[in-house]
Short mmCIF file of C-alpha atoms and ligand atoms in Angstrom, two decimals:
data_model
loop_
_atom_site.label_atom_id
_atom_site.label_comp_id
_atom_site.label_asym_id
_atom_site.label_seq_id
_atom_site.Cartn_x
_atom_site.Cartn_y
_atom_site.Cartn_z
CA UNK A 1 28.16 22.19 -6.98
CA UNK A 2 27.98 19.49 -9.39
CA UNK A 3 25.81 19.03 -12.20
CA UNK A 4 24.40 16.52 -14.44
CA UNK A 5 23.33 15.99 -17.58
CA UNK A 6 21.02 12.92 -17.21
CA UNK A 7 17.19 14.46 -17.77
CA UNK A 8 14.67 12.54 -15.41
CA UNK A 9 10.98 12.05 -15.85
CA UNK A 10 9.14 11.38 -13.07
CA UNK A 11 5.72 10.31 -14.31
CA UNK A 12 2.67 10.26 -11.98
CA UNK A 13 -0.85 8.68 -12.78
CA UNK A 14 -3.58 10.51 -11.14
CA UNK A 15 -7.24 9.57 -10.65
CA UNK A 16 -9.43 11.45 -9.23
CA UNK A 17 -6.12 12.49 -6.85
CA UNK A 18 -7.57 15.89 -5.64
CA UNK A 19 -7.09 14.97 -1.55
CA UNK A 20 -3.54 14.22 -2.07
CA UNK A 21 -1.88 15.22 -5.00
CA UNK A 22 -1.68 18.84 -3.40
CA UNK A 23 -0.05 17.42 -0.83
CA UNK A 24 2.47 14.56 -2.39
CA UNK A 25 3.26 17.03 -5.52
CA UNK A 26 5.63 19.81 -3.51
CA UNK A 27 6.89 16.15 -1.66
CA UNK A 28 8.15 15.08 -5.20
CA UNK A 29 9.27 18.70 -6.52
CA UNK A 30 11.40 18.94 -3.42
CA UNK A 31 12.97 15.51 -4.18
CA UNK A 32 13.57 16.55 -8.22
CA UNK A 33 15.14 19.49 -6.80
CA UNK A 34 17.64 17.58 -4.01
CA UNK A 35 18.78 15.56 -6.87
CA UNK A 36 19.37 18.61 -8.97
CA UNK A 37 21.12 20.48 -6.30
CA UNK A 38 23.42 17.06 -5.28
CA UNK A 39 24.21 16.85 -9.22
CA UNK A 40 22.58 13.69 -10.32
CA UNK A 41 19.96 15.11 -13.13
CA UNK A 42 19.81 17.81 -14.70
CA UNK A 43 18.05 20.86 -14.19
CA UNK A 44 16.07 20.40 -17.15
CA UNK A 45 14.45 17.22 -15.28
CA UNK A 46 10.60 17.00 -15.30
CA UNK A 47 7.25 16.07 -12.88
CA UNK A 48 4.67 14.68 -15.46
CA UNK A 49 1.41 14.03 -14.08
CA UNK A 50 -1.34 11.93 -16.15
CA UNK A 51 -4.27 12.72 -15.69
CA UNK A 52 -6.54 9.46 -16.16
CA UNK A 53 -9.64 10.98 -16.63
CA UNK A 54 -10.56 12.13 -13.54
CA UNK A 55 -14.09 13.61 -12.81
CA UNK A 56 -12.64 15.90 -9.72
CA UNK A 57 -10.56 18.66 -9.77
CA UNK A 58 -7.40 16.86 -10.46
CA UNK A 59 -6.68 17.74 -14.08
CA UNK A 60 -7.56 21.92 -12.23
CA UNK A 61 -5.17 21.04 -9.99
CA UNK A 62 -2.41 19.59 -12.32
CA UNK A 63 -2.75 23.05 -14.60
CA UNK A 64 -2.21 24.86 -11.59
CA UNK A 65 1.02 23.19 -10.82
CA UNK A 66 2.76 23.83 -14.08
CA UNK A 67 2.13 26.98 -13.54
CA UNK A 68 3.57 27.22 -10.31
CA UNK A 69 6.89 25.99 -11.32
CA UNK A 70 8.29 24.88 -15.07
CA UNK A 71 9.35 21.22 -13.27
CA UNK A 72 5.26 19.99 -13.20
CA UNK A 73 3.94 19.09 -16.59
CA UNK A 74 0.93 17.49 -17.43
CA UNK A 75 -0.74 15.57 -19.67
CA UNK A 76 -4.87 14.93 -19.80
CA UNK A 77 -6.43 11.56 -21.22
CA UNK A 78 -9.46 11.96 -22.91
CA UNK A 79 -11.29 9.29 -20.75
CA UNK A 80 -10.15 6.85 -17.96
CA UNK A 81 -8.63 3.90 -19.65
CA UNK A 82 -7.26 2.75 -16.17
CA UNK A 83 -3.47 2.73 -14.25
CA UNK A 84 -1.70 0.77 -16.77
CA UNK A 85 -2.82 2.92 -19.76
CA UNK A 86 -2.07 6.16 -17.69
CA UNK A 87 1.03 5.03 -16.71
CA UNK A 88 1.94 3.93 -20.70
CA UNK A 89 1.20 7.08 -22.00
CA UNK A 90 3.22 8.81 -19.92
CA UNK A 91 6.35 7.10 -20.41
CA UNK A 92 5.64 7.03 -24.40
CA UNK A 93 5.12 10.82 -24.05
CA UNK A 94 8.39 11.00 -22.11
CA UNK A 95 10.35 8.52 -24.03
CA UNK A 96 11.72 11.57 -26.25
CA UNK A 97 12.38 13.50 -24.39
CA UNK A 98 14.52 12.54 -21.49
CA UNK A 99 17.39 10.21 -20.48
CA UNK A 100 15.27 8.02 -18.00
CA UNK A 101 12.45 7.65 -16.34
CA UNK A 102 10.31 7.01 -13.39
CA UNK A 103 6.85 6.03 -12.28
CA UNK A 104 5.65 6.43 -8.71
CA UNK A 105 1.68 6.43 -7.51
CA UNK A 106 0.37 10.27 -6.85
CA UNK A 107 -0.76 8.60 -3.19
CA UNK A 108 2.86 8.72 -0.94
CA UNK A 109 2.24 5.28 -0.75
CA UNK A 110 5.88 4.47 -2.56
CA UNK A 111 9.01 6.07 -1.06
CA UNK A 112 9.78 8.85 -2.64
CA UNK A 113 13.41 9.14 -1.59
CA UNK A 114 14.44 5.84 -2.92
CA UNK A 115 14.48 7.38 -6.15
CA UNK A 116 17.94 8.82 -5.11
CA UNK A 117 18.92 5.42 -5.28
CA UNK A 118 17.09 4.23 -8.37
CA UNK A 119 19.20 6.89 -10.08
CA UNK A 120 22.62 5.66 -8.64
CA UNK A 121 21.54 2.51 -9.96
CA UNK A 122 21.12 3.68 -13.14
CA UNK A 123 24.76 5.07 -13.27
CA UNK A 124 25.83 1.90 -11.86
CA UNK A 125 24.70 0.46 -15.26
CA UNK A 126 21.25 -0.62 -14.96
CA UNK A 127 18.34 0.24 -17.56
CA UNK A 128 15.25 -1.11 -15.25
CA UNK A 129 15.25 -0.45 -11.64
CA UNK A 130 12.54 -2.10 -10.13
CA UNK A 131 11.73 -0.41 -6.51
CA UNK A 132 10.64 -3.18 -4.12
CA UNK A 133 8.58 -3.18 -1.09
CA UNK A 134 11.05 -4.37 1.86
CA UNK A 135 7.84 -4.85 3.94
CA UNK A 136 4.54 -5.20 4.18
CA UNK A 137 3.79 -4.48 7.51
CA UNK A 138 1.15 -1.49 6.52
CA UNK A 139 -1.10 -4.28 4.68
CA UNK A 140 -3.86 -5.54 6.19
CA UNK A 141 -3.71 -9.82 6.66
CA UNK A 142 -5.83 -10.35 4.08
CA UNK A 143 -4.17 -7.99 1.35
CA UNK A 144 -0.52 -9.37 2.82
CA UNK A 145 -1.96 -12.90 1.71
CA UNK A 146 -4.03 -12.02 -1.32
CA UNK A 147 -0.66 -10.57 -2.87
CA UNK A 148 1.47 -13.29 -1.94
CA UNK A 149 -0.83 -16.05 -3.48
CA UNK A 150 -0.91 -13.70 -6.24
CA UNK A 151 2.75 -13.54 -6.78
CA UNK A 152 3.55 -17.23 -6.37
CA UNK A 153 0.86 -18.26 -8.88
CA UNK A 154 2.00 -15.98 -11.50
CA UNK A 155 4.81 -17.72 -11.02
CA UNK A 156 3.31 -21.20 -11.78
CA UNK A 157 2.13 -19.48 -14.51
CA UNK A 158 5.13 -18.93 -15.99
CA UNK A 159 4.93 -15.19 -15.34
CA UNK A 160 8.25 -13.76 -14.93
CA UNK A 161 7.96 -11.07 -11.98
CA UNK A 162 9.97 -9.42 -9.63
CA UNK A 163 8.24 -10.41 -6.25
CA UNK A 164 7.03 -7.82 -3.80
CA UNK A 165 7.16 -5.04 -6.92
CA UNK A 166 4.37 -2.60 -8.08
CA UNK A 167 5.06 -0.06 -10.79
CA UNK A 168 7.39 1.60 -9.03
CA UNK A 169 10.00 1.21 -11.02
CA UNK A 170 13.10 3.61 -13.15
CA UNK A 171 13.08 2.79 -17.05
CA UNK A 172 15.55 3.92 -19.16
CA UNK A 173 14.77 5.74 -22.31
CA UNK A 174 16.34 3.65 -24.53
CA UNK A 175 14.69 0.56 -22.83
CA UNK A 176 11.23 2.52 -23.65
CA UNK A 177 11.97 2.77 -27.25
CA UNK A 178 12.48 -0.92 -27.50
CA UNK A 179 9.26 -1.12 -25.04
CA UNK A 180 7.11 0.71 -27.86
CA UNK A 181 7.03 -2.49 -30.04
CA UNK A 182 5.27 -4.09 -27.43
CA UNK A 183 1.91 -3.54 -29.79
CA UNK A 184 -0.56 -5.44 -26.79
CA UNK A 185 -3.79 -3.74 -25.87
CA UNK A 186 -4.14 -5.34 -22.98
CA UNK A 187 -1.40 -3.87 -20.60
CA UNK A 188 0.33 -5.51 -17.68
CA UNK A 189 3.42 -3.75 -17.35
CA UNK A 190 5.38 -5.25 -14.17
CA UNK A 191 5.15 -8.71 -16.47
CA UNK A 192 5.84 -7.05 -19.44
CA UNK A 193 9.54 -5.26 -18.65
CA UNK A 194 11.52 -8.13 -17.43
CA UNK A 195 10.50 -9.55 -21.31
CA UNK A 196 12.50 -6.68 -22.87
CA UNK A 197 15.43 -7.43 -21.47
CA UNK A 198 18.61 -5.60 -20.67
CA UNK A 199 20.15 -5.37 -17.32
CA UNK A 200 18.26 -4.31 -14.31
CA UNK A 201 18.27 -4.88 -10.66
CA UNK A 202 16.12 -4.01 -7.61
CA UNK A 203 15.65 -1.15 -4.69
CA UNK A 204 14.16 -2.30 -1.38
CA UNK A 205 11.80 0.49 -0.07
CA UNK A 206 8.91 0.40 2.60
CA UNK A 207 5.66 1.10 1.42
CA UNK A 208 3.39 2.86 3.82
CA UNK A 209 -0.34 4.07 4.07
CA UNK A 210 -1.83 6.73 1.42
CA UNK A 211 -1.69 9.92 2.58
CA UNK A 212 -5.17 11.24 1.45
CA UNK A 213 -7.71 9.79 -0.61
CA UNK A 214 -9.27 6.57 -1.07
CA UNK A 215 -7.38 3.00 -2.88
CA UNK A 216 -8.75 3.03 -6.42
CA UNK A 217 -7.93 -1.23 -6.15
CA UNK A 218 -10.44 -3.31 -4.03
CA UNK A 219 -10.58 -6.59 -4.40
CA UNK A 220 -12.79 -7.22 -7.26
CA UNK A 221 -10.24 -5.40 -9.55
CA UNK A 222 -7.52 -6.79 -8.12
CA UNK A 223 -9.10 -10.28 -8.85
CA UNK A 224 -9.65 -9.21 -12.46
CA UNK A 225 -6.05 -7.29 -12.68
CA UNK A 226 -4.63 -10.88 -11.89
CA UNK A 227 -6.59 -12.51 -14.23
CA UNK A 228 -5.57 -9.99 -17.06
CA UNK A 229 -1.85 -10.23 -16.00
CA UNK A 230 -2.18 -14.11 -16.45
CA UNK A 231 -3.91 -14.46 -19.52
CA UNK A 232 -1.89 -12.11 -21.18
CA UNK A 233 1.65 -13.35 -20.29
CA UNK A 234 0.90 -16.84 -20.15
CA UNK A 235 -0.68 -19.64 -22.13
CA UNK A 236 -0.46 -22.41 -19.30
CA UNK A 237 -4.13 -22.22 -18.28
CA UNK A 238 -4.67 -23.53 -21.84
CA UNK A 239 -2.67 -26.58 -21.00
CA UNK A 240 -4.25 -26.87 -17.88
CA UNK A 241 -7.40 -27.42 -19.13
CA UNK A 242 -6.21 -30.45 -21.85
CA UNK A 243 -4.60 -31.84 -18.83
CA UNK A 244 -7.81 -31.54 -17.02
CA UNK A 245 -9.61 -33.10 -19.73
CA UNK A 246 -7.25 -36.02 -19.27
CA UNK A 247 -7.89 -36.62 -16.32
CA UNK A 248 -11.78 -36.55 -16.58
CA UNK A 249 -11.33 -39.03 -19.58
CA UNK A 250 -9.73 -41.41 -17.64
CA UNK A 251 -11.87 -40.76 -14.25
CA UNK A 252 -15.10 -41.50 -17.02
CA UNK A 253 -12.63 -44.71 -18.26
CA UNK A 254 -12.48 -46.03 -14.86
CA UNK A 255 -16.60 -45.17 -14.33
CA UNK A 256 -17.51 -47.25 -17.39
CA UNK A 257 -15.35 -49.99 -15.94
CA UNK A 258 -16.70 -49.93 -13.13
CA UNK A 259 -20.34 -49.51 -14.11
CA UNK A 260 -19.64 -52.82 -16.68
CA UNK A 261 -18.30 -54.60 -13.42
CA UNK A 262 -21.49 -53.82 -12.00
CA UNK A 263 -23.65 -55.66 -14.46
CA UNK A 264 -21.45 -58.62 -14.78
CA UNK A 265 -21.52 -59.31 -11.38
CA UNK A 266 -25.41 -58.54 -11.48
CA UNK A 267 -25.68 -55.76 -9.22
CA UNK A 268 -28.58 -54.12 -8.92
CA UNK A 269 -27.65 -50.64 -9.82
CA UNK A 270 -29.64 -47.53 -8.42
CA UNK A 271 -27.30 -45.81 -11.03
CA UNK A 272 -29.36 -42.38 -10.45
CA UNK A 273 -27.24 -40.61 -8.23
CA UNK A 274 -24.03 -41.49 -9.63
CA UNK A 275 -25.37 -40.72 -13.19
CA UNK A 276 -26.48 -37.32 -11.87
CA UNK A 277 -22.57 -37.04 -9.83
CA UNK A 278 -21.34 -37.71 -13.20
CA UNK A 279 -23.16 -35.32 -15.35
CA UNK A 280 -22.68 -32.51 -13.41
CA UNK A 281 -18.85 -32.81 -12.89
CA UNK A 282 -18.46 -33.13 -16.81
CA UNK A 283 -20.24 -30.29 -17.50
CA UNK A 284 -18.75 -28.29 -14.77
CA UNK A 285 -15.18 -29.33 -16.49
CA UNK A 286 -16.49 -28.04 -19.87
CA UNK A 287 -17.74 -24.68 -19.02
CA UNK A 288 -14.97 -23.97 -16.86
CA UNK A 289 -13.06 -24.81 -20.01
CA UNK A 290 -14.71 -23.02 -22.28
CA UNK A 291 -14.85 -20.12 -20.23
CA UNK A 292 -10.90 -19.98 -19.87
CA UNK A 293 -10.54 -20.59 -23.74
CA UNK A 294 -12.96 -17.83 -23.81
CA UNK A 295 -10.90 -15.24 -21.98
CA UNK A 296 -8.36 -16.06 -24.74
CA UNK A 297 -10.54 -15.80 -27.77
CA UNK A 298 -11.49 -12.25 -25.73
CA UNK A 299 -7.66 -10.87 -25.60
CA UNK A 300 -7.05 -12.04 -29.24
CA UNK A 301 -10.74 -10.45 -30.25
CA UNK A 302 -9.56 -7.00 -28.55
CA UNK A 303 -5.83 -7.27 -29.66
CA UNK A 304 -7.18 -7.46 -33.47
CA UNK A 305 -8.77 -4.35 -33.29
CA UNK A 306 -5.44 -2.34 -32.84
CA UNK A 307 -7.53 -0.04 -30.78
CA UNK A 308 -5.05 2.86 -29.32
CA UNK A 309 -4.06 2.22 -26.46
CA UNK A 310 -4.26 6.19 -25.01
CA UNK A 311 -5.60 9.34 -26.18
CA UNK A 312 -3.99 12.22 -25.05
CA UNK A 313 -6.51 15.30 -25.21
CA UNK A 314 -5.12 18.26 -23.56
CA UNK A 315 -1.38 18.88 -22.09
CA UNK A 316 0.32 21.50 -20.04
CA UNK A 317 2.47 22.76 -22.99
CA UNK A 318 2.29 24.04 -26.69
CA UNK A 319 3.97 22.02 -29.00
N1 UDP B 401 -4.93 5.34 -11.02
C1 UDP B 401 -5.11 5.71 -12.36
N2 UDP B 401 -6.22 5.27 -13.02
C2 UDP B 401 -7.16 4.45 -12.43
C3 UDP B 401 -6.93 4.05 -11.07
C4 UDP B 401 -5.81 4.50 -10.41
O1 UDP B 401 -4.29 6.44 -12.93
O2 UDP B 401 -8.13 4.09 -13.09
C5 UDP B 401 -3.72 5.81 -10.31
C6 UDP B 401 -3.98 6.44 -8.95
O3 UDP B 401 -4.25 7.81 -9.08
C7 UDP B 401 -2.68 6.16 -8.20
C8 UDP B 401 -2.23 4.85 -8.79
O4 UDP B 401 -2.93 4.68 -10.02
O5 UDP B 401 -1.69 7.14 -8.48
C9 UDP B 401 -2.50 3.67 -7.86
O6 UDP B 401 -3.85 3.64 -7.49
P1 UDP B 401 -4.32 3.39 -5.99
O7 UDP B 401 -3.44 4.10 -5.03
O8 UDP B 401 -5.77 3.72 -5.93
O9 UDP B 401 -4.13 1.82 -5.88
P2 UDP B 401 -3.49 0.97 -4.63
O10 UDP B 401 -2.20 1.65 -4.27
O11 UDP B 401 -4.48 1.03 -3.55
O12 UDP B 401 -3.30 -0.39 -5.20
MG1 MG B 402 -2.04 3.56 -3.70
#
């Protein structure tokens, strides 16, 4: 038998995860232990489960595990601070401590044996191994097209972001010690890797259904998880609006124009309705403005207050 000395983390958020992490955690011990026994990690290679504040059983269950066997670990934040935060403390807590790691949903949604590959990858020389779904033929229409909007006006944004690609994803943990200087508060990590740098490349998976359990992401957080990953990777909406404001100037330059034409050529001019037309559009322009400038002033407002960005209150270990 071979063996290796490359120590994986496998690092899995969990909220409120009690219908299927007892049935997706001996999934992913039995895949840490195939890699063992085929010699691409080590032995020493760990399960760590983040508990994001879950008001079930989960962080019960978790304890349990690393009981069970030494290859679960967990760690327990003090409150839920969401999946971004979960999955950030994890792979700071990890960063230490082993060669490389990766970070796959609790839910079976992400295919666990691609991270076979991921690892081959990583010998091959990469540092970031983004997993990518190959399909999306388990999404609903409307999810299908949600995402794909989602992707292609990130883009416009000026987002940089591997299309098709979660958080699934095998970081290196020399790549995560770089990572930690990203100071932001406001997390959006799938934009926030390919701005590190250093070599990476993708893994095509298919993404199926959860296996228990209920999505944690309807739309309304998705909506406002775009809107976070926007305004906190890109500054174009800023220039959108002094572009819009351009425009309106000029659309009010042609008005007045058109409104002096009026009286020259002694028209009688009812004037209300396009007075009221007028009005409304301006001010429409100006809170929508404002409101966008807003969202900025409200990053740069949280981002002064160096809040942290986890609390870690119990773990599966003495230290
Ligand atoms: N999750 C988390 N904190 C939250 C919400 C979700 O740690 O506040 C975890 C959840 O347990 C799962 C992963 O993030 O492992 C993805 O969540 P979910 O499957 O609900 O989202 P979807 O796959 O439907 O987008
Ligand atoms: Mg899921």
């Amino acid at each position: 038998m071979n063996t290796s000395d490359l120590k994986l983390w496998i690092i899995v958020p969990c909220y409120n995860e009690e219908a299927v992490l007892p049935i997706t955690a001996p999934l992913f011990l039995a895949e840490l232990q195939k890699m063992i026994a085929a010699g691409k990690i080590s032995s020493a290679s760990r399960i760590l489960f983040v508990n994001d504040g879950s008001k079930d059983a989960t962080w019960d269950i978790i304890r349990d595990l690393s009981r069970s066997d030494e290859h679960f670990l967990g760690i327990s934040q003090s409150r839920n601070r969401g999946h971004q935060n979960a999955l950030l403390a994890g792979m700071m807590e990890a960063k230490e401590r082993c060669d490389v790691t990766i970070t796959i949903d609790c839910d079976g949604q992400d295919d666990i044996s691609a991270m076979e590959q991921m690892i081959d990858e990583y010998r091959g020389g990469s540092d970031i191994v983004y997993g990518v779904r190959s399909s999306r033929e388990t999404d609903t229409w409307f999810k299908r097209t949600t995402a794909r909007s989602f992707y292609k006006l990130m883009n416009k944004m000026g987002v940089e972001m591997i299309y098709d690609h979660a958080d699934y994803r095998l970081v290196s943990a020399k790549v995560l010690r770089h990572f930690s200087e990203f100071r932001e508060v406001n997390l959006f990590l799938r934009g926030m890797f390919p701005l590190v740098g250093f070599k990476s490349t993708c893994v095509y998976y298919k993404r199926s259904e959860r296996l228990a359990g209920k999505s944690h992401y309807p739309l309304g957080k998705m909506i406002s998880f775009a809107i976070d990953g926007i305004t906190s990777l890109s500054i174009k909406p800023l220039t959108l609006i002094v572009v819009l404001g351009l425009i309106t100037c000029l659309l009010g330059f042609v008005g007045i124009i058109w409104a002096i034409a009026e009286v020259i050529l002694k028209n009688a001019i009812a004037g209300w309705a396009s007075t009221v037309c007028i009005i409304l559009f301006l001010g429409g322009v100006q809170l929508l403005s404002i409101g966008v400038i807003g969202e900025y002033i409200g990053k740069i407002y949280l981002e002064t207050k160096q809040r942290p960005r986890y609390i870690i209150s119990e773990k599966t270990w003495e230290e």
